[in-house]
């Protein structure tokens, strides 16, 4: 029996099993208990990295700062990260590597980094940079001796390889789409958790509006990880309308989570999507095609990002003295039924 089998039996991801068996944080108590129950029932014996049988195995580690910003404790179950991890695991196997998972508690960052360095369990680390600021990434570079690649973020002044999304381009595409449909009163639904990626998306969207001689109508800040309707957004919209303002005819949302939540919230308020209000998201998670109406969004090349992260890290392991690289992957705009011309 393999770790993948335990994951299937427990109905969780392989990363969740890995974190549990290695006694790492980042797993909810209920999920951890369920995994351990399956392990006990099937007599699975986990072989630690230091055991003789594993010595010859080449491994990479996927490292995340959980409970920080948009990366929640069970981040491996969040749609965007779930897809990324799946593609990373596939690429690791094709390159002859197994994939481990580790989680850093932001409040104990340096302590956890030191533990990871001392364990020396893997040949290289893919650091999920989604929710990390410049100082946090710099600290990782300074304290880790293991080859490192940062995924889903980019700080040009730091001496490490990055693989990131062209956030500016994606949001620009979204803005141009809404303008081409004749929308002139456009709102912006921003994350109430500030992230570098979201800052870049705002920059691209505003540029599209400027190209069409428009300005942003209004910005509302909402939770970025809720797929259900949000009472806080209802209150913000109600207060805005009470002040005598007209509802925007379209909203751009900084991520699909926000967009899906907005569709549900606005529908509960009696607005029809897209007849009354058009909605555009960003990321193209699986749920974007399940929501009604299906979500117009910016497609992020998750498979391409994952493959580049693994390939860049493997090359860094093989040639540690080579120059670091910063790769930006372009987006594609996907038109579905949550937007229409006015």
XYZ file of C-alpha atoms in Angstrom, residues 55 79 137 161 167 191 208:
7
model
C 18.026 6.779 1.003
C -9.396 24.570 -5.821
C 10.819 35.437 0.796
C 14.198 31.825 -9.249
C -1.346 39.067 -13.413
C -9.631 40.968 -1.533
C -7.520 48.819 -19.389
